[in-house]
mmCIF file of C-alpha atoms in Angstrom:
data_model
loop_
_atom_site.group_PDB
_atom_site.id
_atom_site.type_symbol
_atom_site.label_atom_id
_atom_site.label_comp_id
_atom_site.label_asym_id
_atom_site.label_seq_id
_atom_site.Cartn_x
_atom_site.Cartn_y
_atom_site.Cartn_z
ATOM 1 C CA UNK A 12 37.337 105.004 113.396
ATOM 2 C CA UNK A 13 37.340 108.829 113.099
ATOM 3 C CA UNK A 14 34.682 110.970 110.836
ATOM 4 C CA UNK A 15 36.895 113.862 110.648
ATOM 5 C CA UNK A 16 39.937 114.177 112.780
ATOM 6 C CA UNK A 17 40.840 117.892 112.927
ATOM 7 C CA UNK A 18 44.001 117.780 114.538
ATOM 8 C CA UNK A 19 46.967 118.716 112.367
ATOM 9 C CA UNK A 20 50.480 116.980 114.030
ATOM 10 C CA UNK A 21 54.149 118.508 113.821
ATOM 11 C CA UNK A 22 57.199 117.265 113.209
ATOM 12 C CA UNK A 23 57.575 113.785 113.648
ATOM 13 C CA UNK A 24 54.394 113.076 115.986
ATOM 14 C CA UNK A 25 51.277 110.927 115.082
ATOM 15 C CA UNK A 26 48.029 110.326 116.034
ATOM 16 C CA UNK A 27 47.185 106.596 116.934
ATOM 17 C CA UNK A 28 43.062 105.046 117.813
ATOM 18 C CA UNK A 29 44.022 102.459 120.302
ATOM 19 C CA UNK A 30 42.220 99.193 119.293
ATOM 20 C CA UNK A 31 39.937 98.273 122.246
ATOM 21 C CA UNK A 32 41.054 96.524 125.225
ATOM 22 C CA UNK A 33 40.126 93.131 125.626
ATOM 23 C CA UNK A 34 36.644 92.946 127.551
ATOM 24 C CA UNK A 35 37.404 88.971 128.372
ATOM 25 C CA UNK A 36 39.916 86.316 128.825
ATOM 26 C CA UNK A 37 40.754 83.777 126.834
ATOM 27 C CA UNK A 38 38.474 80.955 128.962
ATOM 28 C CA UNK A 39 35.168 83.894 128.769
ATOM 29 C CA UNK A 40 36.017 85.705 131.890
ATOM 30 C CA UNK A 41 34.530 88.954 132.046
ATOM 31 C CA UNK A 42 37.466 91.579 132.951
ATOM 32 C CA UNK A 43 36.178 95.062 134.506
ATOM 33 C CA UNK A 44 37.498 97.677 133.377
ATOM 34 C CA UNK A 45 40.312 98.329 135.801
ATOM 35 C CA UNK A 46 41.802 94.991 135.411
ATOM 36 C CA UNK A 47 42.473 95.534 131.180
ATOM 37 C CA UNK A 48 45.195 95.913 129.879
ATOM 38 C CA UNK A 49 45.527 99.473 128.050
ATOM 39 C CA UNK A 50 45.964 98.860 124.198
ATOM 40 C CA UNK A 51 49.576 99.076 122.978
ATOM 41 C CA UNK A 52 48.515 98.412 119.526
ATOM 42 C CA UNK A 53 46.564 101.212 116.995
ATOM 43 C CA UNK A 54 45.914 102.955 113.881
ATOM 44 C CA UNK A 55 47.642 105.684 112.471
ATOM 45 C CA UNK A 56 45.208 108.162 111.479
ATOM 46 C CA UNK A 57 47.584 111.387 111.128
ATOM 47 C CA UNK A 58 51.185 111.891 110.617
ATOM 48 C CA UNK A 59 53.404 114.966 110.401
ATOM 49 C CA UNK A 60 55.456 116.451 107.967
ATOM 50 C CA UNK A 61 59.182 115.032 109.352
ATOM 51 C CA UNK A 62 61.253 116.161 111.744
ATOM 52 C CA UNK A 63 63.019 118.665 110.883
ATOM 53 C CA UNK A 64 67.016 118.200 109.887
ATOM 54 C CA UNK A 65 70.306 120.345 110.141
ATOM 55 C CA UNK A 66 70.010 120.653 106.445
ATOM 56 C CA UNK A 67 66.699 122.217 106.602
ATOM 57 C CA UNK A 68 64.976 119.183 104.837
ATOM 58 C CA UNK A 69 62.435 117.265 106.991
ATOM 59 C CA UNK A 70 63.169 113.716 107.199
ATOM 60 C CA UNK A 71 60.468 111.007 105.895
ATOM 61 C CA UNK A 72 58.336 109.486 108.017
ATOM 62 C CA UNK A 73 58.547 105.175 108.323
ATOM 63 C CA UNK A 74 54.823 105.286 109.318
ATOM 64 C CA UNK A 75 51.675 106.550 107.111
ATOM 65 C CA UNK A 76 47.977 106.765 107.795
ATOM 66 C CA UNK A 77 46.264 103.559 107.917
ATOM 67 C CA UNK A 78 49.231 101.437 109.228
ATOM 68 C CA UNK A 79 48.642 99.379 112.265
ATOM 69 C CA UNK A 80 51.602 100.062 114.745
ATOM 70 C CA UNK A 81 52.343 98.675 118.212
ATOM 71 C CA UNK A 82 53.785 101.342 121.253
ATOM 72 C CA UNK A 83 54.576 101.142 124.243
ATOM 73 C CA UNK A 84 52.509 100.532 127.340
ATOM 74 C CA UNK A 85 52.954 104.219 128.715
ATOM 75 C CA UNK A 86 54.277 106.053 125.340
ATOM 76 C CA UNK A 87 52.745 108.947 124.095
ATOM 77 C CA UNK A 88 50.098 111.565 125.286
ATOM 78 C CA UNK A 89 46.210 110.459 125.955
ATOM 79 C CA UNK A 90 44.053 113.059 124.479
ATOM 80 C CA UNK A 91 39.789 112.899 124.084
ATOM 81 C CA UNK A 92 38.052 114.258 121.197
ATOM 82 C CA UNK A 93 34.109 114.169 120.887
ATOM 83 C CA UNK A 94 34.503 111.285 123.607
ATOM 84 C CA UNK A 95 36.901 109.144 121.228
ATOM 85 C CA UNK A 96 40.437 108.629 122.865
ATOM 86 C CA UNK A 97 43.723 109.366 121.037
ATOM 87 C CA UNK A 98 47.010 108.720 121.581
ATOM 88 C CA UNK A 99 49.485 111.169 120.322
ATOM 89 C CA UNK A 100 53.623 110.072 120.080
ATOM 90 C CA UNK A 101 56.656 110.680 118.552
ATOM 91 C CA UNK A 102 57.730 108.249 115.346
ATOM 92 C CA UNK A 103 60.428 107.096 117.857
ATOM 93 C CA UNK A 104 58.097 105.810 120.256
ATOM 94 C CA UNK A 105 56.584 103.564 117.488
ATOM 95 C CA UNK A 106 57.809 99.926 118.401
ATOM 96 C CA UNK A 107 56.983 97.966 115.242
ATOM 97 C CA UNK A 108 54.433 98.259 112.322
ATOM 98 C CA UNK A 109 52.217 95.380 111.837
ATOM 99 C CA UNK A 110 52.687 94.227 108.688
ATOM 100 C CA UNK A 111 50.351 91.795 106.660
ATOM 101 C CA UNK A 112 51.453 89.232 104.016
#
């Protein structure tokens, strides 16, 4: 997890730290980097204030800092800060929020 994320997101954008890609298969075979699936799940580290509506107010986001989310394989923009990979995406690119009951 990031020590201190120095990013302020705008509108309905969120910053997600992707979970690590699986390095071994269920059978114990070690996968090289080129064969690993892109992660589609991560932890929300920062959220924007919400999309600006025509009325001048802001729409409330459905995700919050600390939520685990699932997003599309090629969604958002990948960035690297201090050798740590992050993903910036719009709230609409989030497919689901992981709920632990």
